[in-house]
Amino acid sequence: REFVSGLSNHLTELRGKRVGVLTHLSGDQDSIAAAYVLGNLLRDCYGADVAEGVHVPGEVSDVSERFAAALSVQLAPELPEAEHYVAVDAGSPNQLGNAFPSILGRLTVVDHHHVGDQWPEGVAVFASPDYKSSSEIVLDLCILNRRSLNAVESSALFFGIYYDTVRLTVADALTLR
């Protein structure tokens, strides 16, 4: 609860700002799902002006492209112009590819891995290995904000969790909750 509350408090600072949401290089199902729902949450609950689509740096795999298309999640081929960026499921600056240098100093990272001290000063990093997927973090943000999910958002987060827990084989009590 403390982790998600801290992240939520930080996200309130994005009210009224133009925000771009992106995944790690070649975004997988967890990163795409979490970024998609987080973008909606930023718009609906935090009052951010969220750029259209989820930016996936690098080449998008066929599987990720089909996943996004099945859920009607728009993938933005180019990094959108924004005042601030939120990168989802990115454990290191290298995972943002060529996008990283242009967004340094205007970046928040949300991740479920142990990221250590890989991120330079000026990047707001919210990472907790207590979660098995970034989709779980976004789900907890929705619960904290008492925001109901629509069918597409619920499906996206379920498949994000399912993907990153290797079909629930590494799921723990928090994941199953």
mmCIF file with all atom_site columns, C-alpha atoms in Angstrom:
data_model
loop_
_atom_site.group_PDB
_atom_site.id
_atom_site.type_symbol
_atom_site.label_atom_id
_atom_site.label_alt_id
_atom_site.label_comp_id
_atom_site.label_asym_id
_atom_site.label_entity_id
_atom_site.label_seq_id
_atom_site.pdbx_PDB_ins_code
_atom_site.Cartn_x
_atom_site.Cartn_y
_atom_site.Cartn_z
_atom_site.occupancy
_atom_site.B_iso_or_equiv
_atom_site.pdbx_formal_charge
_atom_site.auth_seq_id
_atom_site.auth_comp_id
_atom_site.auth_asym_id
_atom_site.auth_atom_id
_atom_site.pdbx_PDB_model_num
ATOM 1   C CA . ARG A 1 1   ? 0.000   0.000   0.000   1.00 0.00 ? 1   ARG A CA 1
ATOM 2   C CA . GLU A 1 2   ? 2.848   2.388   0.859   1.00 0.00 ? 2   GLU A CA 1
ATOM 3   C CA . PHE A 1 3   ? 4.523   1.846   -2.518  1.00 0.00 ? 3   PHE A CA 1
ATOM 4   C CA . VAL A 1 4   ? 1.357   2.491   -4.536  1.00 0.00 ? 4   VAL A CA 1
ATOM 5   C CA . SER A 1 5   ? 0.421   5.498   -2.366  1.00 0.00 ? 5   SER A CA 1
ATOM 6   C CA . GLY A 1 6   ? 3.843   7.036   -2.986  1.00 0.00 ? 6   GLY A CA 1
ATOM 7   C CA . LEU A 1 7   ? 3.489   6.474   -6.718  1.00 0.00 ? 7   LEU A CA 1
ATOM 8   C CA . SER A 1 8   ? -0.006  7.929   -6.651  1.00 0.00 ? 8   SER A CA 1
ATOM 9   C CA . ASN A 1 9   ? 1.198   11.038  -4.816  1.00 0.00 ? 9   ASN A CA 1
ATOM 10  C CA . HIS A 1 10  ? 3.883   11.504  -7.463  1.00 0.00 ? 10  HIS A CA 1
ATOM 11  C CA . LEU A 1 11  ? 1.393   11.114  -10.304 1.00 0.00 ? 11  LEU A CA 1
ATOM 12  C CA . THR A 1 12  ? -0.712  13.964  -8.903  1.00 0.00 ? 12  THR A CA 1
ATOM 13  C CA . GLU A 1 13  ? 2.138   16.260  -9.963  1.00 0.00 ? 13  GLU A CA 1
ATOM 14  C CA . LEU A 1 14  ? 1.264   15.474  -13.597 1.00 0.00 ? 14  LEU A CA 1
ATOM 15  C CA . ARG A 1 15  ? -2.139  17.193  -13.407 1.00 0.00 ? 15  ARG A CA 1
ATOM 16  C CA . GLY A 1 16  ? -2.588  19.454  -16.420 1.00 0.00 ? 16  GLY A CA 1
ATOM 17  C CA . LYS A 1 17  ? 0.679   18.340  -18.055 1.00 0.00 ? 17  LYS A CA 1
ATOM 18  C CA . ARG A 1 18  ? 1.012   16.702  -21.455 1.00 0.00 ? 18  ARG A CA 1
ATOM 19  C CA . VAL A 1 19  ? 2.207   13.158  -20.696 1.00 0.00 ? 19  VAL A CA 1
ATOM 20  C CA . GLY A 1 20  ? 3.531   10.477  -23.013 1.00 0.00 ? 20  GLY A CA 1
ATOM 21  C CA . VAL A 1 21  ? 3.376   6.831   -21.941 1.00 0.00 ? 21  VAL A CA 1
ATOM 22  C CA . LEU A 1 22  ? 5.873   4.291   -23.222 1.00 0.00 ? 22  LEU A CA 1
ATOM 23  C CA . THR A 1 23  ? 7.083   0.741   -22.699 1.00 0.00 ? 23  THR A CA 1
ATOM 24  C CA . HIS A 1 24  ? 10.507  -0.859  -22.788 1.00 0.00 ? 24  HIS A CA 1
ATOM 25  C CA . LEU A 1 25  ? 12.086  -1.760  -26.132 1.00 0.00 ? 25  LEU A CA 1
ATOM 26  C CA . SER A 1 26  ? 9.847   -4.071  -28.167 1.00 0.00 ? 26  SER A CA 1
ATOM 27  C CA . GLY A 1 27  ? 7.179   -3.918  -25.430 1.00 0.00 ? 27  GLY A CA 1
ATOM 28  C CA . ASP A 1 28  ? 5.680   -7.194  -24.293 1.00 0.00 ? 28  ASP A CA 1
ATOM 29  C CA . GLN A 1 29  ? 2.096   -7.858  -23.224 1.00 0.00 ? 29  GLN A CA 1
ATOM 30  C CA . ASP A 1 30  ? 2.659   -6.766  -19.616 1.00 0.00 ? 30  ASP A CA 1
ATOM 31  C CA . SER A 1 31  ? 4.260   -3.468  -20.562 1.00 0.00 ? 31  SER A CA 1
ATOM 32  C CA . ILE A 1 32  ? 1.661   -2.672  -23.229 1.00 0.00 ? 32  ILE A CA 1
ATOM 33  C CA . ALA A 1 33  ? -1.285  -3.553  -20.976 1.00 0.00 ? 33  ALA A CA 1
ATOM 34  C CA . ALA A 1 34  ? 0.072   -1.614  -18.002 1.00 0.00 ? 34  ALA A CA 1
ATOM 35  C CA . ALA A 1 35  ? 0.971   1.416   -20.150 1.00 0.00 ? 35  ALA A CA 1
ATOM 36  C CA . TYR A 1 36  ? -2.454  1.438   -21.811 1.00 0.00 ? 36  TYR A CA 1
ATOM 37  C CA . VAL A 1 37  ? -4.423  1.319   -18.551 1.00 0.00 ? 37  VAL A CA 1
ATOM 38  C CA . LEU A 1 38  ? -2.020  3.698   -16.808 1.00 0.00 ? 38  LEU A CA 1
ATOM 39  C CA . GLY A 1 39  ? -2.552  6.217   -19.598 1.00 0.00 ? 39  GLY A CA 1
ATOM 40  C CA . ASN A 1 40  ? -6.313  5.994   -19.060 1.00 0.00 ? 40  ASN A CA 1
ATOM 41  C CA . LEU A 1 41  ? -5.831  6.321   -15.309 1.00 0.00 ? 41  LEU A CA 1
ATOM 42  C CA . LEU A 1 42  ? -3.577  9.364   -15.721 1.00 0.00 ? 42  LEU A CA 1
ATOM 43  C CA . ARG A 1 43  ? -6.265  11.006  -17.836 1.00 0.00 ? 43  ARG A CA 1
ATOM 44  C CA . ASP A 1 44  ? -9.277  10.035  -15.703 1.00 0.00 ? 44  ASP A CA 1
ATOM 45  C CA . CYS A 1 45  ? -7.960  10.275  -12.145 1.00 0.00 ? 45  CYS A CA 1
ATOM 46  C CA . TYR A 1 46  ? -4.876  12.476  -12.256 1.00 0.00 ? 46  TYR A CA 1
ATOM 47  C CA . GLY A 1 47  ? -6.025  15.082  -14.772 1.00 0.00 ? 47  GLY A CA 1
ATOM 48  C CA . ALA A 1 48  ? -3.097  14.650  -17.159 1.00 0.00 ? 48  ALA A CA 1
ATOM 49  C CA . ASP A 1 49  ? -3.355  15.409  -20.871 1.00 0.00 ? 49  ASP A CA 1
ATOM 50  C CA . VAL A 1 50  ? -2.190  12.009  -22.106 1.00 0.00 ? 50  VAL A CA 1
ATOM 51  C CA . ALA A 1 51  ? -0.777  11.726  -25.616 1.00 0.00 ? 51  ALA A CA 1
ATOM 52  C CA . GLU A 1 52  ? -2.657  9.326   -27.885 1.00 0.00 ? 52  GLU A CA 1
ATOM 53  C CA . GLY A 1 53  ? -1.397  5.753   -27.951 1.00 0.00 ? 53  GLY A CA 1
ATOM 54  C CA . VAL A 1 54  ? 1.327   3.817   -26.190 1.00 0.00 ? 54  VAL A CA 1
ATOM 55  C CA . HIS A 1 55  ? 4.818   4.350   -27.573 1.00 0.00 ? 55  HIS A CA 1
ATOM 56  C CA . VAL A 1 56  ? 6.866   1.165   -27.944 1.00 0.00 ? 56  VAL A CA 1
ATOM 57  C CA . PRO A 1 57  ? 10.520  2.004   -28.614 1.00 0.00 ? 57  PRO A CA 1
ATOM 58  C CA . GLY A 1 58  ? 12.178  -0.178  -31.226 1.00 0.00 ? 58  GLY A CA 1
ATOM 59  C CA . GLU A 1 59  ? 10.495  -2.824  -33.266 1.00 0.00 ? 59  GLU A CA 1
ATOM 60  C CA . VAL A 1 60  ? 7.194   -4.275  -32.080 1.00 0.00 ? 60  VAL A CA 1
ATOM 61  C CA . SER A 1 61  ? 6.963   -8.064  -32.199 1.00 0.00 ? 61  SER A CA 1
ATOM 62  C CA . ASP A 1 62  ? 4.139   -9.723  -34.114 1.00 0.00 ? 62  ASP A CA 1
ATOM 63  C CA . VAL A 1 63  ? 2.765   -11.140 -30.858 1.00 0.00 ? 63  VAL A CA 1
ATOM 64  C CA . SER A 1 64  ? 2.700   -7.717  -29.165 1.00 0.00 ? 64  SER A CA 1
ATOM 65  C CA . GLU A 1 65  ? 1.182   -6.133  -32.247 1.00 0.00 ? 65  GLU A CA 1
ATOM 66  C CA . ARG A 1 66  ? -1.600  -8.754  -32.343 1.00 0.00 ? 66  ARG A CA 1
ATOM 67  C CA . PHE A 1 67  ? -2.168  -8.352  -28.598 1.00 0.00 ? 67  PHE A CA 1
ATOM 68  C CA . ALA A 1 68  ? -2.569  -4.584  -28.930 1.00 0.00 ? 68  ALA A CA 1
ATOM 69  C CA . ALA A 1 69  ? -4.813  -4.953  -31.985 1.00 0.00 ? 69  ALA A CA 1
ATOM 70  C CA . ALA A 1 70  ? -7.057  -7.512  -30.257 1.00 0.00 ? 70  ALA A CA 1
ATOM 71  C CA . LEU A 1 71  ? -7.653  -5.020  -27.433 1.00 0.00 ? 71  LEU A CA 1
ATOM 72  C CA . SER A 1 72  ? -7.799  -1.987  -29.758 1.00 0.00 ? 72  SER A CA 1
ATOM 73  C CA . VAL A 1 73  ? -4.793  -0.493  -27.972 1.00 0.00 ? 73  VAL A CA 1
ATOM 74  C CA . GLN A 1 74  ? -3.243  2.092   -30.247 1.00 0.00 ? 74  GLN A CA 1
ATOM 75  C CA . LEU A 1 75  ? 0.537   1.825   -30.507 1.00 0.00 ? 75  LEU A CA 1
ATOM 76  C CA . ALA A 1 76  ? 2.285   5.105   -31.287 1.00 0.00 ? 76  ALA A CA 1
ATOM 77  C CA . PRO A 1 77  ? 5.224   4.523   -33.657 1.00 0.00 ? 77  PRO A CA 1
ATOM 78  C CA . GLU A 1 78  ? 6.943   7.774   -32.668 1.00 0.00 ? 78  GLU A CA 1
ATOM 79  C CA . LEU A 1 79  ? 7.640   9.210   -29.236 1.00 0.00 ? 79  LEU A CA 1
ATOM 80  C CA . PRO A 1 80  ? 4.930   11.835  -28.733 1.00 0.00 ? 80  PRO A CA 1
ATOM 81  C CA . GLU A 1 81  ? 5.717   15.420  -27.812 1.00 0.00 ? 81  GLU A CA 1
ATOM 82  C CA . ALA A 1 82  ? 5.115   15.803  -24.087 1.00 0.00 ? 82  ALA A CA 1
ATOM 83  C CA . GLU A 1 83  ? 6.177   17.717  -20.998 1.00 0.00 ? 83  GLU A CA 1
ATOM 84  C CA . HIS A 1 84  ? 6.671   14.493  -19.063 1.00 0.00 ? 84  HIS A CA 1
ATOM 85  C CA . TYR A 1 85  ? 6.955   10.785  -19.826 1.00 0.00 ? 85  TYR A CA 1
ATOM 86  C CA . VAL A 1 86  ? 6.022   7.672   -17.882 1.00 0.00 ? 86  VAL A CA 1
ATOM 87  C CA . ALA A 1 87  ? 7.924   4.525   -18.835 1.00 0.00 ? 87  ALA A CA 1
ATOM 88  C CA . VAL A 1 88  ? 6.316   1.258   -17.779 1.00 0.00 ? 88  VAL A CA 1
ATOM 89  C CA . ASP A 1 89  ? 8.178   -2.006  -17.154 1.00 0.00 ? 89  ASP A CA 1
ATOM 90  C CA . ALA A 1 90  ? 11.576  -0.498  -17.968 1.00 0.00 ? 90  ALA A CA 1
ATOM 91  C CA . GLY A 1 91  ? 14.306  -1.776  -15.675 1.00 0.00 ? 91  GLY A CA 1
ATOM 92  C CA . SER A 1 92  ? 17.156  0.344   -17.048 1.00 0.00 ? 92  SER A CA 1
ATOM 93  C CA . PRO A 1 93  ? 17.807  3.325   -19.340 1.00 0.00 ? 93  PRO A CA 1
ATOM 94  C CA . ASN A 1 94  ? 19.017  0.894   -22.028 1.00 0.00 ? 94  ASN A CA 1
ATOM 95  C CA . GLN A 1 95  ? 15.518  -0.560  -22.210 1.00 0.00 ? 95  GLN A CA 1
ATOM 96  C CA . LEU A 1 96  ? 14.223  2.760   -23.556 1.00 0.00 ? 96  LEU A CA 1
ATOM 97  C CA . GLY A 1 97  ? 16.613  2.776   -26.495 1.00 0.00 ? 97  GLY A CA 1
ATOM 98  C CA . ASN A 1 98  ? 17.027  6.029   -28.413 1.00 0.00 ? 98  ASN A CA 1
ATOM 99  C CA . ALA A 1 99  ? 14.093  7.614   -26.576 1.00 0.00 ? 99  ALA A CA 1
ATOM 100 C CA . PHE A 1 100 ? 16.000  7.879   -23.292 1.00 0.00 ? 100 PHE A CA 1
ATOM 101 C CA . PRO A 1 101 ? 18.335  10.819  -23.977 1.00 0.00 ? 101 PRO A CA 1
ATOM 102 C CA . SER A 1 102 ? 15.506  13.042  -25.219 1.00 0.00 ? 102 SER A CA 1
ATOM 103 C CA . ILE A 1 103 ? 13.302  12.465  -22.142 1.00 0.00 ? 103 ILE A CA 1
ATOM 104 C CA . LEU A 1 104 ? 15.943  12.530  -19.391 1.00 0.00 ? 104 LEU A CA 1
ATOM 105 C CA . GLY A 1 105 ? 14.853  14.908  -16.640 1.00 0.00 ? 105 GLY A CA 1
ATOM 106 C CA . ARG A 1 106 ? 11.188  14.513  -17.626 1.00 0.00 ? 106 ARG A CA 1
ATOM 107 C CA . LEU A 1 107 ? 10.743  10.856  -16.784 1.00 0.00 ? 107 LEU A CA 1
ATOM 108 C CA . THR A 1 108 ? 8.934   8.661   -14.276 1.00 0.00 ? 108 THR A CA 1
ATOM 109 C CA . VAL A 1 109 ? 9.606   4.921   -14.331 1.00 0.00 ? 109 VAL A CA 1
ATOM 110 C CA . VAL A 1 110 ? 7.104   2.358   -13.031 1.00 0.00 ? 110 VAL A CA 1
ATOM 111 C CA . ASP A 1 111 ? 8.472   -1.185  -12.816 1.00 0.00 ? 111 ASP A CA 1
ATOM 112 C CA . HIS A 1 112 ? 8.159   -4.476  -10.978 1.00 0.00 ? 112 HIS A CA 1
ATOM 113 C CA . HIS A 1 113 ? 11.820  -5.465  -11.166 1.00 0.00 ? 113 HIS A CA 1
ATOM 114 C CA . HIS A 1 114 ? 14.653  -4.603  -8.807  1.00 0.00 ? 114 HIS A CA 1
ATOM 115 C CA . VAL A 1 115 ? 16.241  -1.731  -10.720 1.00 0.00 ? 115 VAL A CA 1
ATOM 116 C CA . GLY A 1 116 ? 19.114  -0.833  -8.380  1.00 0.00 ? 116 GLY A CA 1
ATOM 117 C CA . ASP A 1 117 ? 20.918  2.415   -9.102  1.00 0.00 ? 117 ASP A CA 1
ATOM 118 C CA . GLN A 1 118 ? 20.931  2.155   -12.895 1.00 0.00 ? 118 GLN A CA 1
ATOM 119 C CA . TRP A 1 119 ? 18.814  5.279   -13.365 1.00 0.00 ? 119 TRP A CA 1
ATOM 120 C CA . PRO A 1 120 ? 20.538  8.673   -13.254 1.00 0.00 ? 120 PRO A CA 1
ATOM 121 C CA . GLU A 1 121 ? 19.537  11.451  -10.910 1.00 0.00 ? 121 GLU A CA 1
ATOM 122 C CA . GLY A 1 122 ? 16.465  13.338  -12.082 1.00 0.00 ? 122 GLY A CA 1
ATOM 123 C CA . VAL A 1 123 ? 14.484  10.219  -12.992 1.00 0.00 ? 123 VAL A CA 1
ATOM 124 C CA . ALA A 1 124 ? 11.624  9.395   -10.617 1.00 0.00 ? 124 ALA A CA 1
ATOM 125 C CA . VAL A 1 125 ? 11.769  5.621   -10.207 1.00 0.00 ? 125 VAL A CA 1
ATOM 126 C CA . PHE A 1 126 ? 8.954   3.629   -8.621  1.00 0.00 ? 126 PHE A CA 1
ATOM 127 C CA . ALA A 1 127 ? 9.956   -0.022  -8.674  1.00 0.00 ? 127 ALA A CA 1
ATOM 128 C CA . SER A 1 128 ? 8.910   -2.877  -6.436  1.00 0.00 ? 128 SER A CA 1
ATOM 129 C CA . PRO A 1 129 ? 9.934   -6.509  -6.923  1.00 0.00 ? 129 PRO A CA 1
ATOM 130 C CA . ASP A 1 130 ? 7.052   -7.394  -4.578  1.00 0.00 ? 130 ASP A CA 1
ATOM 131 C CA . TYR A 1 131 ? 4.942   -7.372  -7.754  1.00 0.00 ? 131 TYR A CA 1
ATOM 132 C CA . LYS A 1 132 ? 5.245   -10.059 -10.427 1.00 0.00 ? 132 LYS A CA 1
ATOM 133 C CA . SER A 1 133 ? 4.116   -7.713  -13.225 1.00 0.00 ? 133 SER A CA 1
ATOM 134 C CA . SER A 1 134 ? 3.701   -4.023  -13.969 1.00 0.00 ? 134 SER A CA 1
ATOM 135 C CA . SER A 1 135 ? 0.043   -4.731  -14.676 1.00 0.00 ? 135 SER A CA 1
ATOM 136 C CA . GLU A 1 136 ? -0.408  -5.551  -10.969 1.00 0.00 ? 136 GLU A CA 1
ATOM 137 C CA . ILE A 1 137 ? 0.999   -2.153  -9.998  1.00 0.00 ? 137 ILE A CA 1
ATOM 138 C CA . VAL A 1 138 ? -1.431  -0.392  -12.319 1.00 0.00 ? 138 VAL A CA 1
ATOM 139 C CA . LEU A 1 139 ? -4.300  -2.513  -10.995 1.00 0.00 ? 139 LEU A CA 1
ATOM 140 C CA . ASP A 1 140 ? -3.400  -1.465  -7.434  1.00 0.00 ? 140 ASP A CA 1
ATOM 141 C CA . LEU A 1 141 ? -3.365  2.187   -8.569  1.00 0.00 ? 141 LEU A CA 1
ATOM 142 C CA . CYS A 1 142 ? -6.871  1.699   -9.970  1.00 0.00 ? 142 CYS A CA 1
ATOM 143 C CA . ILE A 1 143 ? -8.020  0.144   -6.695  1.00 0.00 ? 143 ILE A CA 1
ATOM 144 C CA . LEU A 1 144 ? -6.440  2.967   -4.688  1.00 0.00 ? 144 LEU A CA 1
ATOM 145 C CA . ASN A 1 145 ? -8.259  5.524   -6.856  1.00 0.00 ? 145 ASN A CA 1
ATOM 146 C CA . ARG A 1 146 ? -11.498 3.517   -6.726  1.00 0.00 ? 146 ARG A CA 1
ATOM 147 C CA . ARG A 1 147 ? -11.529 3.500   -10.512 1.00 0.00 ? 147 ARG A CA 1
ATOM 148 C CA . SER A 1 148 ? -13.521 0.719   -12.118 1.00 0.00 ? 148 SER A CA 1
ATOM 149 C CA . LEU A 1 149 ? -12.023 -0.996  -15.121 1.00 0.00 ? 149 LEU A CA 1
ATOM 150 C CA . ASN A 1 150 ? -13.934 -1.532  -18.323 1.00 0.00 ? 150 ASN A CA 1
ATOM 151 C CA . ALA A 1 151 ? -13.866 -4.926  -20.059 1.00 0.00 ? 151 ALA A CA 1
ATOM 152 C CA . VAL A 1 152 ? -10.932 -4.044  -22.322 1.00 0.00 ? 152 VAL A CA 1
ATOM 153 C CA . GLU A 1 153 ? -8.831  -2.687  -19.451 1.00 0.00 ? 153 GLU A CA 1
ATOM 154 C CA . SER A 1 154 ? -9.615  -5.735  -17.290 1.00 0.00 ? 154 SER A CA 1
ATOM 155 C CA . SER A 1 155 ? -8.686  -8.080  -20.121 1.00 0.00 ? 155 SER A CA 1
ATOM 156 C CA . ALA A 1 156 ? -5.490  -6.160  -20.854 1.00 0.00 ? 156 ALA A CA 1
ATOM 157 C CA . LEU A 1 157 ? -4.316  -6.280  -17.237 1.00 0.00 ? 157 LEU A CA 1
ATOM 158 C CA . PHE A 1 158 ? -5.261  -9.951  -16.873 1.00 0.00 ? 158 PHE A CA 1
ATOM 159 C CA . PHE A 1 159 ? -3.215  -10.899 -19.931 1.00 0.00 ? 159 PHE A CA 1
ATOM 160 C CA . GLY A 1 160 ? -0.339  -8.680  -18.802 1.00 0.00 ? 160 GLY A CA 1
ATOM 161 C CA . ILE A 1 161 ? -0.283  -10.504 -15.474 1.00 0.00 ? 161 ILE A CA 1
ATOM 162 C CA . TYR A 1 162 ? -0.745  -13.885 -17.160 1.00 0.00 ? 162 TYR A CA 1
ATOM 163 C CA . TYR A 1 163 ? 2.163   -13.191 -19.534 1.00 0.00 ? 163 TYR A CA 1
ATOM 164 C CA . ASP A 1 164 ? 4.648   -11.969 -16.937 1.00 0.00 ? 164 ASP A CA 1
ATOM 165 C CA . THR A 1 165 ? 3.841   -14.729 -14.456 1.00 0.00 ? 165 THR A CA 1
ATOM 166 C CA . VAL A 1 166 ? 4.457   -17.381 -17.104 1.00 0.00 ? 166 VAL A CA 1
ATOM 167 C CA . ARG A 1 167 ? 0.805   -18.432 -17.195 1.00 0.00 ? 167 ARG A CA 1
ATOM 168 C CA . LEU A 1 168 ? 0.517   -17.877 -13.416 1.00 0.00 ? 168 LEU A CA 1
ATOM 169 C CA . THR A 1 169 ? 3.237   -20.438 -12.607 1.00 0.00 ? 169 THR A CA 1
ATOM 170 C CA . VAL A 1 170 ? 5.227   -17.824 -10.626 1.00 0.00 ? 170 VAL A CA 1
ATOM 171 C CA . ALA A 1 171 ? 2.136   -16.067 -9.255  1.00 0.00 ? 171 ALA A CA 1
ATOM 172 C CA . ASP A 1 172 ? 2.052   -15.415 -5.534  1.00 0.00 ? 172 ASP A CA 1
ATOM 173 C CA . ALA A 1 173 ? -0.766  -14.464 -3.151  1.00 0.00 ? 173 ALA A CA 1
ATOM 174 C CA . LEU A 1 174 ? -0.624  -10.794 -4.216  1.00 0.00 ? 174 LEU A CA 1
ATOM 175 C CA . THR A 1 175 ? -0.899  -11.745 -7.881  1.00 0.00 ? 175 THR A CA 1
ATOM 176 C CA . LEU A 1 176 ? -3.818  -14.072 -7.287  1.00 0.00 ? 176 LEU A CA 1
ATOM 177 C CA . ARG A 1 177 ? -5.620  -11.446 -5.208  1.00 0.00 ? 177 ARG A CA 1
#
